[in-house]
Tab-separated table of C-alpha atoms in Angstrom:
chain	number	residue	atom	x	y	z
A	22	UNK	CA	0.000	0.000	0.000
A	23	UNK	CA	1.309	3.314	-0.869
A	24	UNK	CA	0.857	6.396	1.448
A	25	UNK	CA	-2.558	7.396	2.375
A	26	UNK	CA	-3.230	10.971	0.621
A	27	UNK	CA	-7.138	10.938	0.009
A	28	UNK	CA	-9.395	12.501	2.433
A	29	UNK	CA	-8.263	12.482	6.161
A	30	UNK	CA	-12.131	13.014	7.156
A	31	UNK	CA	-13.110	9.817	6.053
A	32	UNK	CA	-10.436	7.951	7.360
A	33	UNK	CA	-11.116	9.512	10.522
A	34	UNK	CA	-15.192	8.717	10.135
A	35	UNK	CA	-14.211	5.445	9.812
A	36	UNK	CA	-12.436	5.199	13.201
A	37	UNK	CA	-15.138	7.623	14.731
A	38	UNK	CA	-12.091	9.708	15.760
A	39	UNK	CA	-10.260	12.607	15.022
A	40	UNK	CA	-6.918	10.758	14.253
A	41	UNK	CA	-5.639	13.564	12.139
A	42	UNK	CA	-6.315	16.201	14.813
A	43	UNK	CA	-9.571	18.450	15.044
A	44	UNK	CA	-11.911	17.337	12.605
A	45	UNK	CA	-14.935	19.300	12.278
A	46	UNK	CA	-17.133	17.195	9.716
A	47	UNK	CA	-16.621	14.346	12.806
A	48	UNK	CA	-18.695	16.772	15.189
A	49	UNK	CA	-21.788	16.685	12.629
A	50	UNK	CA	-21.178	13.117	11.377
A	51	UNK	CA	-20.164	10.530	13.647
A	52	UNK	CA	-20.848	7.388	11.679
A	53	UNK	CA	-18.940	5.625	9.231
A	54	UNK	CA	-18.801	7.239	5.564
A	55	UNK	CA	-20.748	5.997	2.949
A	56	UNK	CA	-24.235	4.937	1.853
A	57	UNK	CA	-25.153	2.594	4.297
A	58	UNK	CA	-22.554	3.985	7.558
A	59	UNK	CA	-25.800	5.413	9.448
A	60	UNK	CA	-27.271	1.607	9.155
A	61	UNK	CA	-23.903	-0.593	9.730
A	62	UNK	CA	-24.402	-2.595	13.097
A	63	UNK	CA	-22.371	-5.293	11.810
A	64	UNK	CA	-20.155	-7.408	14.699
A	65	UNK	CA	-16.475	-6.890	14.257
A	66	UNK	CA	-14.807	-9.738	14.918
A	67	UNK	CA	-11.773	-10.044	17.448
A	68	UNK	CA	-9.311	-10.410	14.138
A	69	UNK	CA	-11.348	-7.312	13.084
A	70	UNK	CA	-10.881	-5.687	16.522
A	71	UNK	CA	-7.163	-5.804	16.588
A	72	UNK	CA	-6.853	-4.700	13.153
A	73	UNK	CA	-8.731	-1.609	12.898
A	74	UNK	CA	-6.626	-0.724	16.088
A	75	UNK	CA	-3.148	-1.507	13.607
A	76	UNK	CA	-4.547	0.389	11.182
A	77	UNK	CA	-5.644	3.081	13.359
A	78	UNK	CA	-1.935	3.234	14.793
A	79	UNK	CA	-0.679	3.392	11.141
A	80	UNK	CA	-3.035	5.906	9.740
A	81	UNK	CA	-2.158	8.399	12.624
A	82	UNK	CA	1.561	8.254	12.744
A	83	UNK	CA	1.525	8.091	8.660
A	84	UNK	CA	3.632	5.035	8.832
A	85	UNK	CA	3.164	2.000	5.936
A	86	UNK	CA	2.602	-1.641	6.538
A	87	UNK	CA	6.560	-2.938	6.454
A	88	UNK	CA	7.620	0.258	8.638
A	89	UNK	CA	5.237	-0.755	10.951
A	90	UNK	CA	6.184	-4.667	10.872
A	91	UNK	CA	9.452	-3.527	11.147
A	92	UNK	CA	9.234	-1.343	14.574
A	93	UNK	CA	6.865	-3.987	15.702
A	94	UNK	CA	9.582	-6.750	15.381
A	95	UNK	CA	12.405	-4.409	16.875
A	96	UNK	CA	10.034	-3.643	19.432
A	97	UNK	CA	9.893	-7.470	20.289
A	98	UNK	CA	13.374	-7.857	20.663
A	99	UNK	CA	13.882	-5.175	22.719
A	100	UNK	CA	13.603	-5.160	26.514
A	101	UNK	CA	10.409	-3.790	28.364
A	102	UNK	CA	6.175	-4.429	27.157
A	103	UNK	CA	6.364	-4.821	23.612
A	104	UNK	CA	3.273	-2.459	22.974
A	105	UNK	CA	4.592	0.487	24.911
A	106	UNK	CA	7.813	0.191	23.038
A	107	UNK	CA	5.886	0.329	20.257
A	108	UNK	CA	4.594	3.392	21.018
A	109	UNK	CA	7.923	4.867	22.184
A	110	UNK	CA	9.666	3.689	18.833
A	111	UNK	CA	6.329	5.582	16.745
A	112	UNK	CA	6.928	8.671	19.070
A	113	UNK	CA	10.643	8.948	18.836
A	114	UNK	CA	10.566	9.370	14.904
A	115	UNK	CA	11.799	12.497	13.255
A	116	UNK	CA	8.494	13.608	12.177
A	117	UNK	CA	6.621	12.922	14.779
A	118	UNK	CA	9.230	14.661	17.464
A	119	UNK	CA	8.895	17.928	14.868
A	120	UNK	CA	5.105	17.420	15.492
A	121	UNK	CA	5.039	16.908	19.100
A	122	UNK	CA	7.548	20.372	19.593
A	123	UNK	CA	5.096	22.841	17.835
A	124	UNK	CA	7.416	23.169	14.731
A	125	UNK	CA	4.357	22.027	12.599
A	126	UNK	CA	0.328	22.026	12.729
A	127	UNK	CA	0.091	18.290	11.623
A	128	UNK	CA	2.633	15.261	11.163
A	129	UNK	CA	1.703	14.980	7.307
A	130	UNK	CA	3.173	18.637	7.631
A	131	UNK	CA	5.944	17.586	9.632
A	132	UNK	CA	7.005	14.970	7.177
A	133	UNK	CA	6.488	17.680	4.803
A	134	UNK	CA	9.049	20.231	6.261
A	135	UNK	CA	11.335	17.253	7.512
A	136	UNK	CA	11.852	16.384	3.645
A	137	UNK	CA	12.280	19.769	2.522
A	138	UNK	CA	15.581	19.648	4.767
A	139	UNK	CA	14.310	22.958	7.246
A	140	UNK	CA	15.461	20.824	9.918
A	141	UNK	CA	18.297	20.010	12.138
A	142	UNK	CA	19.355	17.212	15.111
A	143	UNK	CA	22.253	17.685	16.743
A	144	UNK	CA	22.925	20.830	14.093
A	145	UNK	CA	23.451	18.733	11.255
A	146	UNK	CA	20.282	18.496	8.515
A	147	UNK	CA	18.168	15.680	8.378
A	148	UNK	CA	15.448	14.788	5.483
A	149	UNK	CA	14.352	11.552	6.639
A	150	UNK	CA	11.083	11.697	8.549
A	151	UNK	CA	11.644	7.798	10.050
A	152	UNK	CA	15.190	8.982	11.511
A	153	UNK	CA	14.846	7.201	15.317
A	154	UNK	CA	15.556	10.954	17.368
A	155	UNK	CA	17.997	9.416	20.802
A	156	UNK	CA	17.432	10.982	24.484
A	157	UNK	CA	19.825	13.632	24.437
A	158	UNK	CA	19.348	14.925	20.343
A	159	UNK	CA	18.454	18.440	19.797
A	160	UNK	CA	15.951	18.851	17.176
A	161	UNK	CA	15.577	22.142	16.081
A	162	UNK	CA	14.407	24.402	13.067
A	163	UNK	CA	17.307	24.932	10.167
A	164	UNK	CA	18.419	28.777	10.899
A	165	UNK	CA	17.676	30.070	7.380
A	166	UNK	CA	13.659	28.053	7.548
A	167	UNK	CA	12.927	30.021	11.391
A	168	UNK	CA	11.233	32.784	9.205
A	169	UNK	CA	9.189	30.504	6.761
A	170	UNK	CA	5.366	31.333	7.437
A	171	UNK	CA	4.324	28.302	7.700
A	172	UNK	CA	6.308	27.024	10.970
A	173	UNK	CA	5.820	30.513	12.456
A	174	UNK	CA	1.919	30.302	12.544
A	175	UNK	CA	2.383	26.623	13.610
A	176	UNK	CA	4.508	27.522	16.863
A	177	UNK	CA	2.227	31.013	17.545
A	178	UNK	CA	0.684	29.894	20.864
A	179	UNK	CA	1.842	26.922	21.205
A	180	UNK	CA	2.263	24.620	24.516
A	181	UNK	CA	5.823	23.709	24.733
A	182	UNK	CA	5.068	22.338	28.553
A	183	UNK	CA	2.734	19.573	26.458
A	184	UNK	CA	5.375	16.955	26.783
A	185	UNK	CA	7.586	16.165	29.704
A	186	UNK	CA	9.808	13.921	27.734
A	187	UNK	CA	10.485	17.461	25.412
A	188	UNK	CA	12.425	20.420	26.852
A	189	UNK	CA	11.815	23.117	24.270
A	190	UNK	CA	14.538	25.687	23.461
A	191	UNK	CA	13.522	29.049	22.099
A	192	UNK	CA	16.901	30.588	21.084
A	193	UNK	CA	17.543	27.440	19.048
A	194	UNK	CA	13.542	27.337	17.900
A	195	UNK	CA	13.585	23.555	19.093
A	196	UNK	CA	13.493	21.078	21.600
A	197	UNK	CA	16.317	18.694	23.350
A	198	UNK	CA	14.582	15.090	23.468
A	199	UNK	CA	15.061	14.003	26.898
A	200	UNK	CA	14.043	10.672	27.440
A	201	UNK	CA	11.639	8.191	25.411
A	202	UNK	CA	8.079	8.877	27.203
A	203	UNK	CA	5.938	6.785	29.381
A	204	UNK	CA	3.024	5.279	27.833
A	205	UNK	CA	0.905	7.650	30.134
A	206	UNK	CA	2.825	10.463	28.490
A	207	UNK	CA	1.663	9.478	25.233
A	208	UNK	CA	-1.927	11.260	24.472
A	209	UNK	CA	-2.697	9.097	21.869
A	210	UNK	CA	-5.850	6.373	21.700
A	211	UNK	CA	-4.301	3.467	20.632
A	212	UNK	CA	-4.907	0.190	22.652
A	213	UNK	CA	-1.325	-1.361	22.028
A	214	UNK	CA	-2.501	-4.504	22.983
A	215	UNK	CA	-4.302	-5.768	20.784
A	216	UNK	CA	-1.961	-5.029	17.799
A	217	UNK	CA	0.827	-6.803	19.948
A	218	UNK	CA	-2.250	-9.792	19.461
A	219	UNK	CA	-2.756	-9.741	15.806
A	220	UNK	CA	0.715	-9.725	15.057
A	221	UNK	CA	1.375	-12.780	17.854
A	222	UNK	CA	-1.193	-15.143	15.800
């Protein structure tokens, strides 16, 4: 599957969240799109269950099927609840880190100004929005990008306190990444456990 870049609304009607952030059409239509989504009481299975939540997990963080595999199996082999690490490994991606400091209003946008190289870790320029960000890396906005509009309106009023795992630097216009966060840390509504499930079958 290539990268999602249809409508976000209906994705996010589907989940009968707002995944992608505020989602205004969800407020006036909470049920599934399509012709028959006010009339679908169909039982989801428990394969079903676990996969929407995958899929869910995927659609939000804007990360493809092998990515995904591929965290999920390093998240295995690594020490601690495989779910949570999950999450940690999703979190601690270049994009998402950009995101999660203010630096941009969405992480489609994020990915967007990660590949357009207007950002730095550790002062050096990095253009790939996967790029695992380490406790201790400074990601912050390139210095010649700090005036572009876009990243300016996206950090005008924004919470840098949001994240305790974050300490956000204003000189630098960016954030030291501190420590990978605790799964209560993590605002997200994804029940890790049951993709740990599908993928243990």
């Amino acid at each position: 599957m290539a990268r999602y870049i249809g409508p976000k609304t209906k994705i996010a009607r589907k989940f009968g969240e707002a995944i992608f952030g505020e989602d205004k059409v969800l407020q006036k239509k909470n049920y599934p799109p399509g012709q028959h989504g006010q009339n679908r009481r169909r039982k989801v299975s428990e394969y079903g269950t676990q996969l929407r939540e995958k899929q869910k997990a995927k659609y939000m963080y804007g990360v493809l099927e092998r990515q995904f595999r591929n965290l999920f199996d390093k998240a295995a082999r690594t020490k601690g609840i495989t779910g949570e690490v999950l999450l940690q490994l999703l979190e601690s991606r270049l994009d998402n880190v950009v995101y999660r400091l203010g630096i941009a209003p969405t992480r489609p946008a994020a990915r967007q100004i990660v590949l357009h190289k207007h950002v730095t870790v550790n002062g050096k320029v990095v253009n790939i929005p996967s790029y695992q960000v380490k406790p201790g890396d400074v990601v912050a906005v390139r210095e010649k990008s700090k005036s572009l509009e876009v990243i300016a309106d996206a950090l005008a009023g924004f919470n840098h306190s949001k994240y305790p795992w974050i300490e956000w630097d204003e000189r630098v216009k960016g954030g030291k990444f501190l420590h990978m966060p605790e799964r209560s840390d993590i605002p997200e509504n994804i029940k890790e456990q049951l993709i740990v499930e599908l993928y243990s079958k």
